[in-house]
């Protein structure tokens, strides 16, 4: 068995040879290319290398045509350099062979190209071949190479100029919560790759133009040198005809691959914004056009066919083929239109004939987004549908953050809203709304702005912060001034993120809890069986749902569901009180909770409660069917809330906006949280057992009622 697991000696040898070939081939090939400038090559090897050069250039062109994005072929600038050096090396070697052998030159590739282009023998064939060769060189130099070089220069300049703006846009998406850090890094890498690619293409395009110029120079040298050598030194017959014919063949066999490479370069730089292969784009943007375009073309071809002198036997079949395509496209469009009409009539008939038939259960959208008609273009697929991608990113990010798979957001237009207004709803209940202006950016002062700018004053819809609307032309000015600049889709995405975080507990349903347990049972059957014991010592699904809801209500992620359920299973034998089990689940997640509120140095800035005040809160406990509540008398309750607000405000002023947490005993934690939830829903309250060993508690104040202040 051990021998079977070991690769054979022959296999190891083959693998070693392949590895050595892969590692040494590029260096060896480049060295051979350079040596070809100096060392003479036999005509057989020269023919083989010329064939390789032609096939390699054709392969590069095909790869470019079938590449979805130009940057996927990132090695293309290097290919341009290598192919140029290879082509010039072959050109020099063939020139040496032609001048050395003269009429005895037997290179089959050059002879074949020469015979194919020159055609007839004698002076007439030489003149025709020279003219055709000159036209090919002119097309390559003036049309293809020059145009591709200019496009690559412009593409490189605009790509480099827009790189900073694109990077800042990615940073804004990260800060708004639209994308994760990993996705942001992928986007930055793609932007950097595009910048490097088009910057390299700008310089690499000069290789092709230089190759053509040197190729023309070598041909002239071949003709003049051959004339001198053949007539003066060897006294050959038909010197002029022989050497011009060989020069034309040599020029074609080396310039044809260069023509293919320059065409590939032109395709690459002109497809800067392309997505999908070139064949897909041709089908989508040229072939699949309205039928009227092809009917007109067919009519023009038919008209030309009846005019005197035109080749009707060519034009009529072409007109018939174009007309057939137009007829086919017309039929496809009519079928699609008939299907849409039929579906529309069916819907209308069902509404008219059965208005009273309502299903027994009319489901509500768990999470929906209503848009005013002025904002519908944000979800228009023809205009990019940027908001749809942002919403999906928010669902993915918050799902990972809170450990809950959120339902899809149902986006619809709402005529009851203002054109620039949007509204979030959870189970058809309005939970947040705002107004945005398309074509404008929202500027928020993060507290570091020194030079204020002018703009239309407004409120940031998510947190109610003061902000400004500015036109998109002033975005750079605002960013230089230190403002946080956000575009309209990011505003809605940020608001959605906060809506989900605040209302995650209201989104989790009983069926969702059942699905969670069913999925966990596949990998952790023992844990689920222990929690849902059927002997009366286990919990019901509704009780587990309430535990999850209790954690989500205080923004505690339930992603580590196994730890939560194991803690619940341990303490369910003692008590099935939901409040008690939720506190034990929090203590099991102590490290996660502390990390959520600690700073980068693992310091946890905390406020403590005066011992007498904490005892008074514990004594005010009143058990209700919904759990224990803090039942302080109204005067004490108002003084308590004022003391907490003053303490938190004092700490935030000293700690530059850092939100402290309140630390208290396990018996008081839920009561403290319950008593402050309405006035300060974002306040974090931790119990002493929830302090993880790896964090460093740092007391920054004590909450007292008597002076409503904080000891610092």
XYZ file of C-alpha atoms in Angstrom:
712
model
C 0.000 0.000 0.000
C 2.832 2.355 0.807
C 4.386 1.618 -2.560
C 1.115 2.385 -4.323
C 0.950 5.791 -2.660
C 4.433 6.655 -3.857
C 4.838 7.997 -7.418
C 6.950 5.825 -9.692
C 10.498 6.725 -10.591
C 9.445 7.314 -14.190
C 6.677 9.647 -13.063
C 9.069 11.633 -10.870
C 11.535 11.884 -13.747
C 8.850 13.105 -16.157
C 7.567 15.636 -13.646
C 11.099 16.869 -13.025
C 11.744 17.268 -16.753
C 8.501 19.207 -17.206
C 9.304 21.464 -14.253
C 12.816 22.110 -15.573
C 11.437 22.877 -19.049
C 8.812 25.255 -17.652
C 11.348 27.132 -15.534
C 14.105 27.321 -18.152
C 12.111 27.859 -21.358
C 11.555 31.662 -21.125
C 15.209 32.397 -20.366
C 16.440 29.965 -23.011
C 14.106 31.360 -25.656
C 15.200 34.947 -25.016
C 18.885 33.991 -25.137
C 18.367 32.167 -28.453
C 16.542 35.201 -29.861
C 19.418 37.504 -28.974
C 22.018 35.088 -30.353
C 20.042 34.867 -33.598
C 21.088 38.457 -34.312
C 24.718 37.261 -34.484
C 24.826 33.571 -35.339
C 23.724 32.336 -38.799
C 20.813 29.899 -38.891
C 20.310 27.072 -41.416
C 17.377 27.655 -43.749
C 15.505 24.626 -42.338
C 15.598 26.054 -38.810
C 14.772 29.485 -40.227
C 11.644 28.082 -41.921
C 10.558 26.382 -38.676
C 11.034 29.547 -36.612
C 9.134 31.658 -39.152
C 6.229 29.207 -39.024
C 6.288 29.355 -35.210
C 6.298 33.161 -35.343
C 3.258 33.186 -37.633
C 1.265 30.704 -35.551
C 2.216 32.413 -32.294
C 0.997 35.791 -33.601
C -2.277 34.239 -34.759
C -2.708 32.609 -31.337
C -2.210 35.962 -29.589
C -4.853 37.583 -31.802
C -7.376 34.803 -31.064
C -6.713 35.000 -27.314
C -7.396 38.750 -27.421
C -10.637 38.244 -29.357
C -11.986 35.674 -26.888
C -10.885 37.368 -23.663
C -13.716 38.811 -21.573
C -11.735 41.735 -20.161
C -8.538 43.223 -21.629
C -6.793 43.121 -18.239
C -7.225 39.340 -18.053
C -4.401 39.112 -20.632
C -2.044 41.108 -18.406
C 1.092 39.600 -19.979
C 0.234 41.165 -23.355
C 2.744 44.096 -23.082
C 5.518 41.551 -22.448
C 4.266 39.495 -25.397
C 4.621 42.588 -27.596
C 8.278 42.949 -26.601
C 9.091 39.253 -27.056
C 7.321 39.006 -30.424
C 9.115 42.143 -31.649
C 12.534 40.797 -30.659
C 11.709 37.396 -32.185
C 10.523 38.941 -35.442
C 13.583 41.199 -35.758
C 15.934 38.296 -34.994
C 14.342 36.260 -37.803
C 14.540 39.254 -40.112
C 18.251 39.712 -39.452
C 18.937 35.975 -39.865
C 17.013 35.789 -43.133
C 18.807 38.908 -44.437
C 22.180 37.306 -43.686
C 21.147 34.102 -45.468
C 19.786 35.938 -48.537
C 22.882 38.104 -48.914
C 25.201 35.112 -48.347
C 23.517 32.572 -50.623
C 21.972 34.889 -53.210
C 20.257 32.914 -55.960
C 21.127 29.677 -54.114
C 18.928 30.704 -51.136
C 16.493 27.823 -50.464
C 14.327 29.129 -47.601
C 10.889 27.661 -48.382
C 8.801 30.122 -46.314
C 10.330 33.211 -47.941
C 10.238 31.647 -51.447
C 6.570 30.672 -50.967
C 5.488 34.143 -49.806
C 7.504 35.706 -52.623
C 5.861 33.514 -55.280
C 2.398 34.058 -53.815
C 2.599 37.862 -53.845
C 4.748 38.433 -56.948
C 2.758 35.910 -58.957
C 3.862 36.251 -62.561
C 7.514 36.155 -63.440
C 9.455 39.019 -64.897
C 9.368 42.741 -64.295
C 5.542 42.946 -64.172
C 5.333 40.552 -61.238
C 8.102 42.338 -59.381
C 6.393 45.719 -59.767
C 2.990 44.373 -58.694
C 4.501 42.571 -55.717
C 6.414 45.662 -54.625
C 3.265 47.803 -54.842
C 1.188 45.320 -52.827
C 3.921 45.037 -50.233
C 4.146 48.846 -49.977
C 0.365 49.055 -49.487
C 0.457 46.429 -46.718
C 3.250 48.306 -44.946
C 1.378 51.623 -45.304
C -1.826 50.144 -43.864
C 0.037 48.711 -40.908
C 2.079 51.849 -40.182
C -0.450 54.616 -40.885
C -3.762 52.980 -40.002
C -3.404 50.159 -37.493
C -0.174 50.822 -35.597
C -0.521 54.592 -35.421
C -4.187 54.423 -34.390
C -3.590 51.757 -31.751
C -0.635 53.706 -30.366
C -2.745 56.859 -30.044
C -5.602 54.986 -28.364
C -3.200 53.349 -25.907
C -1.738 56.760 -24.997
C -5.194 58.223 -24.297
C -6.338 55.106 -22.417
C -3.212 55.166 -20.243
C -3.613 58.861 -19.431
C -7.292 58.623 -18.502
C -6.785 55.400 -16.533
C -3.964 56.910 -14.491
C -5.912 60.171 -13.938
C -9.017 58.345 -12.713
C -7.152 55.916 -10.454
C -7.270 58.188 -7.386
C -10.986 58.868 -7.811
C -11.751 55.159 -8.161
C -9.726 54.329 -5.047
C -11.590 56.998 -3.044
C -14.918 55.658 -4.294
C -13.982 52.209 -2.986
C -13.023 53.723 0.385
C -16.416 55.449 0.551
C -18.165 52.167 -0.141
C -16.234 50.500 2.676
C -16.954 53.315 5.120
C -20.650 53.233 4.247
C -20.832 49.471 4.761
C -21.782 48.736 1.152
C -18.893 46.311 0.647
C -16.620 44.271 2.865
C -12.889 44.779 3.329
C -12.129 41.709 1.193
C -14.304 42.961 -1.669
C -12.753 46.418 -1.374
C -9.269 44.905 -1.625
C -10.297 42.979 -4.740
C -11.611 46.178 -6.327
C -8.418 48.053 -5.446
C -6.309 45.267 -6.927
C -8.379 45.397 -10.115
C -7.974 49.191 -10.351
C -4.229 48.869 -9.799
C -4.039 46.109 -12.412
C -5.876 48.276 -14.973
C -3.551 51.192 -14.278
C -0.441 49.031 -14.628
C -1.780 47.326 -17.751
C -2.638 50.462 -19.719
C 0.520 52.191 -18.523
C 2.544 49.278 -19.884
C 0.526 49.251 -23.119
C 1.362 52.909 -23.680
C 5.065 52.045 -23.872
C 4.738 48.600 -25.427
C 2.863 49.990 -28.437
C 6.106 51.649 -29.528
C 7.624 48.196 -30.097
C 5.272 47.519 -33.015
C 5.840 50.848 -34.743
C 9.599 50.421 -34.314
C 9.432 46.904 -35.681
C 7.710 48.083 -38.864
C 10.214 50.886 -39.434
C 13.187 48.581 -38.920
C 11.583 45.974 -41.180
C 11.294 48.480 -44.024
C 14.924 49.508 -43.473
C 16.081 45.863 -43.606
C 14.238 45.305 -46.897
C 15.932 48.321 -48.457
C 19.283 47.009 -47.199
C 18.541 43.576 -48.667
C 17.784 45.035 -52.094
C 20.791 47.373 -52.208
C 23.161 44.881 -50.587
C 21.977 42.064 -52.821
C 22.400 44.216 -55.932
C 25.970 45.077 -54.927
C 26.929 41.538 -53.912
C 25.215 39.796 -56.809
C 26.341 42.093 -59.614
C 29.745 43.236 -58.437
C 31.123 40.339 -56.418
C 29.431 37.254 -57.950
C 28.418 38.608 -61.342
C 24.978 36.930 -61.124
C 22.250 37.199 -63.749
C 18.841 38.820 -62.984
C 20.241 40.243 -59.773
C 17.621 42.961 -59.441
C 14.679 40.584 -59.945
C 16.006 37.875 -57.640
C 16.825 40.076 -54.680
C 13.652 42.201 -54.890
C 11.590 38.999 -54.996
C 13.405 37.569 -51.980
C 13.178 40.909 -50.109
C 9.414 41.050 -50.659
C 9.004 37.451 -49.433
C 11.212 38.109 -46.429
C 9.310 41.289 -45.591
C 5.935 39.570 -45.791
C 6.894 36.522 -43.747
C 8.148 38.797 -40.932
C 5.653 41.648 -41.207
C 2.535 39.473 -41.411
C 2.987 38.291 -37.775
C 3.671 41.914 -36.830
C 0.406 42.878 -38.554
C -1.468 40.257 -36.498
C 0.155 41.460 -33.264
C -0.587 45.134 -34.012
C -4.215 44.210 -34.780
C -4.406 42.403 -31.438
C -2.968 45.487 -29.738
C -5.610 47.668 -31.388
C -8.376 45.311 -30.236
C -7.077 45.347 -26.649
C -6.788 49.118 -26.248
C -10.136 49.824 -27.946
C -11.993 47.422 -25.624
C -11.200 49.325 -22.407
C -14.780 49.140 -21.058
C -15.572 45.726 -22.525
C -17.189 42.903 -20.595
C -17.523 39.575 -22.391
C -15.762 38.264 -25.464
C -15.759 40.183 -28.732
C -18.077 37.629 -30.356
C -20.644 38.150 -27.590
C -20.457 41.916 -28.030
C -20.890 41.639 -31.800
C -23.990 39.468 -31.345
C -25.424 41.823 -28.735
C -24.620 45.208 -30.270
C -24.612 44.553 -34.041
C -26.453 41.366 -34.990
C -29.345 41.744 -32.515
C -30.618 45.040 -33.871
C -34.184 46.050 -34.889
C -35.444 44.297 -38.018
C -35.952 47.608 -39.824
C -32.157 47.982 -40.109
C -31.869 44.757 -42.087
C -34.965 45.459 -44.206
C -33.386 48.725 -45.370
C -30.062 47.000 -46.117
C -31.856 44.281 -48.100
C -33.733 46.937 -50.079
C -30.508 48.777 -50.940
C -28.871 45.549 -52.157
C -31.924 44.670 -54.267
C -31.935 48.157 -55.797
C -28.248 47.921 -56.713
C -28.790 44.523 -58.343
C -31.174 45.984 -60.973
C -28.842 48.795 -61.955
C -26.816 48.229 -65.147
C -23.348 46.833 -64.658
C -23.755 45.655 -61.068
C -23.221 41.907 -60.336
C -26.809 40.864 -59.722
C -25.742 37.244 -59.141
C -23.881 38.459 -56.037
C -26.237 41.167 -54.797
C -29.526 39.244 -55.032
C -28.391 36.293 -52.829
C -26.993 38.776 -50.316
C -30.281 40.730 -50.303
C -32.229 37.497 -49.797
C -30.000 36.460 -46.884
C -30.322 39.852 -45.165
C -34.100 39.886 -45.755
C -34.416 36.400 -44.262
C -32.565 37.559 -41.131
C -34.848 40.604 -40.873
C -37.928 38.365 -41.248
C -36.641 35.998 -38.558
C -35.935 38.834 -36.124
C -39.398 40.263 -36.814
C -41.017 36.936 -35.975
C -39.036 36.643 -32.741
C -40.068 40.175 -31.714
C -43.738 39.458 -32.527
C -43.699 36.236 -30.507
C -42.233 38.030 -27.504
C -44.817 40.804 -27.861
C -47.685 38.285 -28.111
C -46.481 36.496 -24.981
C -46.362 39.785 -23.071
C -49.858 40.731 -24.285
C -51.243 37.339 -23.325
C -49.758 37.548 -19.852
C -51.046 41.093 -19.427
C -54.562 40.095 -20.538
C -54.498 37.113 -18.183
C -53.571 39.329 -15.260
C -56.230 41.892 -16.175
C -58.883 39.176 -16.626
C -58.063 37.637 -13.266
C -58.422 41.036 -11.631
C -61.743 41.764 -13.342
C -63.378 38.343 -13.031
C -62.214 37.358 -9.544
C -61.831 40.527 -7.494
C -63.053 38.829 -4.350
C -60.719 35.837 -4.505
C -58.024 36.562 -1.961
C -55.646 33.852 -0.817
C -56.168 32.715 2.761
C -52.706 34.034 3.694
C -51.414 37.283 2.202
C -47.697 37.338 3.089
C -45.979 40.568 3.962
C -42.556 41.472 2.723
C -40.235 41.068 5.687
C -37.980 43.853 4.445
C -38.899 46.247 1.637
C -37.662 49.480 0.117
C -40.103 51.918 -1.472
C -38.688 54.495 -3.895
C -40.160 57.717 -5.237
C -40.434 57.762 -9.011
C -37.423 60.069 -9.240
C -35.193 57.365 -7.705
C -36.349 54.432 -9.836
C -33.367 54.911 -12.154
C -31.122 53.675 -9.298
C -32.483 50.153 -9.899
C -32.730 50.416 -13.687
C -30.615 47.596 -15.122
C -30.015 49.545 -18.322
C -28.318 52.250 -16.235
C -26.204 49.934 -14.148
C -28.656 49.172 -11.302
C -25.957 50.178 -8.847
C -28.356 50.170 -5.909
C -29.193 46.482 -6.431
C -25.535 45.502 -6.034
C -25.206 47.696 -2.945
C -28.281 46.150 -1.319
C -26.961 42.640 -1.975
C -23.589 43.597 -0.461
C -25.329 44.972 2.636
C -27.307 41.730 3.058
C -24.133 39.670 2.789
C -22.135 41.867 5.160
C -24.795 42.182 7.865
C -25.530 38.473 7.553
C -21.899 37.681 8.359
C -21.812 40.311 11.099
C -24.984 39.266 12.952
C -25.056 35.588 11.975
C -28.510 35.789 10.458
C -29.500 35.201 6.831
C -31.702 38.166 6.008
C -34.500 37.913 3.449
C -34.198 39.606 0.092
C -35.159 43.268 0.046
C -38.260 43.851 -2.061
C -37.685 47.091 -3.973
C -40.679 48.841 -5.551
C -41.799 52.297 -6.610
C -44.351 54.107 -4.481
C -46.421 56.943 -5.927
C -47.313 58.118 -2.403
C -43.717 59.177 -1.759
C -42.070 62.357 -2.951
C -40.029 61.835 -6.149
C -36.730 62.033 -4.223
C -37.871 60.121 -1.129
C -37.274 56.515 -0.094
C -38.772 54.467 2.746
C -37.739 51.222 4.465
C -40.451 48.948 5.811
C -40.340 45.834 7.965
C -43.516 43.784 7.575
C -45.174 46.825 6.006
C -44.289 49.083 8.971
C -42.287 52.225 8.250
C -38.920 51.973 10.054
C -36.904 54.674 8.304
C -37.016 57.106 5.427
C -35.012 59.874 3.845
C -34.619 62.155 0.847
C -31.730 62.235 -1.581
C -30.879 64.281 -4.642
C -29.607 62.474 -7.695
C -26.602 64.117 -9.293
C -25.512 65.494 -5.911
C -23.225 64.217 -3.175
C -23.853 64.325 0.567
C -20.992 65.902 2.554
C -20.680 65.085 6.262
C -18.260 66.805 8.614
C -16.488 64.047 10.594
C -15.151 66.671 12.997
C -11.868 67.292 11.197
C -12.994 69.880 8.633
C -11.167 73.191 8.896
C -12.228 74.982 5.707
C -16.006 74.935 5.468
C -17.604 74.837 2.030
C -20.970 76.121 0.891
C -23.835 73.828 0.045
C -27.487 73.090 0.651
C -27.927 72.295 4.343
C -29.684 69.026 5.175
C -29.708 66.121 7.633
C -27.989 62.807 7.022
C -30.952 60.345 7.005
C -29.323 57.453 8.910
C -28.061 59.179 12.074
C -29.513 62.667 11.651
C -26.113 64.352 11.387
C -25.875 67.814 9.812
C -24.735 67.591 6.214
C -24.559 69.439 2.897
C -25.702 68.655 -0.627
C -23.137 69.617 -3.270
C -23.113 69.061 -7.057
C -20.894 66.280 -8.341
C -18.458 68.813 -9.856
C -17.419 69.898 -6.345
C -16.693 66.432 -5.009
C -12.908 66.827 -5.156
C -13.143 70.185 -3.383
C -15.161 68.670 -0.526
C -12.809 65.714 -0.126
C -9.786 68.004 -0.022
C -11.523 70.035 2.687
C -11.872 66.889 4.836
C -15.552 66.081 4.364
C -16.858 62.542 4.092
C -18.481 62.515 0.646
C -21.182 59.918 -0.064
C -23.073 59.233 -3.292
C -26.872 58.522 -3.344
C -26.636 54.678 -3.560
C -24.212 54.657 -0.610
C -26.625 56.796 1.427
C -29.405 54.255 0.978
C -27.018 51.340 1.582
C -25.745 52.884 4.835
C -29.309 53.503 5.998
C -30.241 49.896 5.174
C -27.260 48.613 7.167
C -28.364 50.519 10.257
C -32.011 49.496 9.768
C -31.022 45.828 9.739
C -28.780 46.169 12.790
C -31.479 47.911 14.813
C -34.308 45.611 13.748
C -32.609 42.230 13.423
C -34.614 40.965 16.385
C -37.872 41.853 14.612
C -36.801 40.045 11.438
C -35.997 36.678 13.015
C -39.116 34.517 12.832
C -40.074 31.134 14.195
C -39.596 29.452 10.812
C -36.157 31.077 10.530
C -35.222 29.563 13.886
C -36.431 26.149 12.751
C -34.332 26.430 9.574
C -31.275 27.383 11.649
C -31.667 24.341 13.885
C -32.275 22.011 10.912
C -29.059 23.184 9.234
C -27.062 22.872 12.455
C -28.366 19.362 13.046
C -26.506 18.162 9.924
C -23.122 18.982 11.484
C -23.871 19.102 15.221
C -26.649 16.572 15.899
C -25.607 16.002 19.528
C -25.929 19.696 20.423
C -29.367 20.039 18.828
C -30.639 16.818 20.415
C -29.488 18.004 23.841
C -31.147 21.400 23.487
C -34.426 19.952 22.144
C -34.657 17.022 24.545
C -38.085 15.405 24.507
C -38.016 14.310 28.171
C -39.229 17.678 29.420
C -35.722 18.937 30.223
C -35.168 20.507 26.822
C -36.374 23.752 25.293
C -39.001 24.482 22.700
C -38.182 26.212 19.428
C -40.080 29.319 20.551
C -37.865 29.562 23.621
C -34.707 29.283 21.530
C -36.120 31.963 19.229
C -36.628 34.289 22.210
C -33.013 33.728 23.299
C -31.764 34.616 19.819
C -34.032 37.675 19.764
C -32.754 38.787 23.159
C -29.191 38.685 21.893
C -29.962 40.426 18.583
C -31.925 43.159 20.348
C -28.678 44.240 22.033
C -26.690 43.817 18.788
C -24.932 40.649 19.879
C -24.094 38.483 16.888
C -25.598 34.980 16.927
C -23.140 33.683 14.347
C -21.528 31.401 16.940
C -24.775 29.508 17.415
C -23.126 26.341 18.713
C -21.578 28.186 21.674
C -24.960 29.768 22.418
C -26.840 26.470 22.263
C -24.247 24.617 24.349
C -24.505 27.267 27.088
C -28.307 27.105 26.924
C -28.245 23.301 27.129
C -26.023 23.426 30.239
C -28.206 25.846 32.191
C -31.609 24.642 30.943
C -31.346 21.887 33.579
C -31.307 24.597 36.264
C -33.951 26.960 34.917
C -35.910 27.565 31.752
C -36.277 31.256 32.437
C -35.581 33.002 29.101
C -33.966 36.008 30.769
C -31.658 33.752 32.802
C -30.663 31.631 29.773
C -30.031 34.718 27.633
C -27.643 36.084 30.272
C -25.771 32.763 30.349
C -25.526 32.804 26.549
C -24.050 36.317 26.733
C -21.477 35.137 29.247
C -20.501 32.290 26.902
C -19.921 34.936 24.216
C -17.860 37.137 26.536
C -14.828 37.379 24.244
C -16.958 38.265 21.235
C -18.916 40.946 23.117
C -15.852 42.534 24.700
C -14.014 42.621 21.386
C -17.015 44.423 19.920
C -16.596 47.370 22.338
C -12.860 47.357 23.152
C -10.390 49.661 21.393
C -7.353 48.598 19.357
C -5.300 48.213 22.539
C -7.944 45.841 24.003
C -8.912 48.450 26.563
C -12.558 48.517 27.550
C -13.603 51.974 28.729
C -16.380 51.462 31.241
C -18.703 53.308 33.571
C -19.580 51.722 36.894
C -22.695 52.331 38.965
C -22.697 53.514 42.540
C -23.221 50.475 44.770
C -26.274 51.921 46.555
C -27.865 52.967 43.257
C -27.251 49.539 41.730
C -28.839 47.858 44.736
C -31.844 50.161 44.417
C -32.250 49.140 40.775
C -32.088 45.448 41.720
C -34.709 45.907 44.424
C -37.058 47.610 41.920
C -37.215 44.444 39.835
C -40.719 43.489 38.776
C -41.305 40.148 37.025
C -43.711 40.270 34.078
C -44.713 37.717 31.409
C -42.256 39.461 29.062
C -39.395 39.272 31.552
C -38.117 41.361 34.466
C -38.389 45.154 34.255
C -36.928 48.006 36.272
C -39.786 49.690 38.168
C -38.153 52.743 39.732
C -40.470 55.494 40.845
C -40.854 58.301 38.242
C -38.646 60.810 40.088
C -35.826 58.327 40.597
C -36.178 57.080 37.003
C -35.754 60.616 35.613
C -32.778 61.263 37.869
C -31.255 57.917 36.867
C -31.582 58.626 33.122
C -30.146 62.123 33.574
C -27.186 60.713 35.503
C -26.457 58.141 32.791
C -26.674 60.746 30.023
C -24.384 63.149 31.875
C -21.850 60.395 32.551
C -21.801 59.194 28.954
C -21.540 62.759 27.611
C -18.641 63.585 29.923
C -16.735 60.464 28.862
C -17.330 61.080 25.162
C -16.010 64.614 25.475
C -12.833 63.417 27.160
C -12.370 60.309 25.008
C -13.123 62.164 21.747
C -16.408 60.517 20.879
C -15.675 57.035 22.242
C -18.868 55.385 23.499
C -18.307 53.807 26.953
C -20.056 50.710 28.257
C -21.731 50.311 31.620
C -20.447 47.504 33.854
C -22.621 46.135 36.639
C -23.485 42.895 38.396
C -25.224 40.022 36.670
C -28.409 40.610 38.668
C -28.586 44.265 37.608
C -27.448 44.054 33.969
C -30.773 43.326 32.319
C -32.567 45.840 34.550
C -30.070 48.584 33.705
C -30.443 47.832 30.030
C -34.235 47.710 30.302
C -34.413 51.055 32.101
C -32.253 52.917 29.535
C -33.421 51.227 26.328
C -36.023 53.845 25.357
C -33.841 56.944 25.868
C -30.467 55.436 24.849
C -31.030 52.396 22.616
C -27.358 52.248 21.546
C -25.998 52.083 25.105
C -24.081 48.866 25.830
C -24.486 47.273 29.277
C -22.238 44.373 30.323
C -22.174 42.295 33.462
C -19.014 41.411 35.379
C -19.077 37.742 34.199
C -19.043 39.028 30.610
C -15.577 40.590 30.991
C -13.211 38.415 28.961
C -9.711 37.771 30.368
C -8.002 39.213 27.290
C -9.522 42.714 27.651
C -8.227 45.414 29.993
C -11.066 47.125 31.906
C -10.503 50.852 32.316
C -12.925 52.656 34.626
C -13.615 56.173 33.351
C -16.440 57.227 35.655
C -19.046 56.351 38.270
C -22.756 57.014 37.817
C -24.462 58.574 40.850
C -27.860 60.110 41.218
C -27.157 62.561 44.036
C -25.081 64.954 41.917
C -26.010 63.621 38.464
C -22.376 63.773 37.520
C -19.481 61.511 36.811
C -16.353 61.087 38.827
C -13.432 61.099 36.432
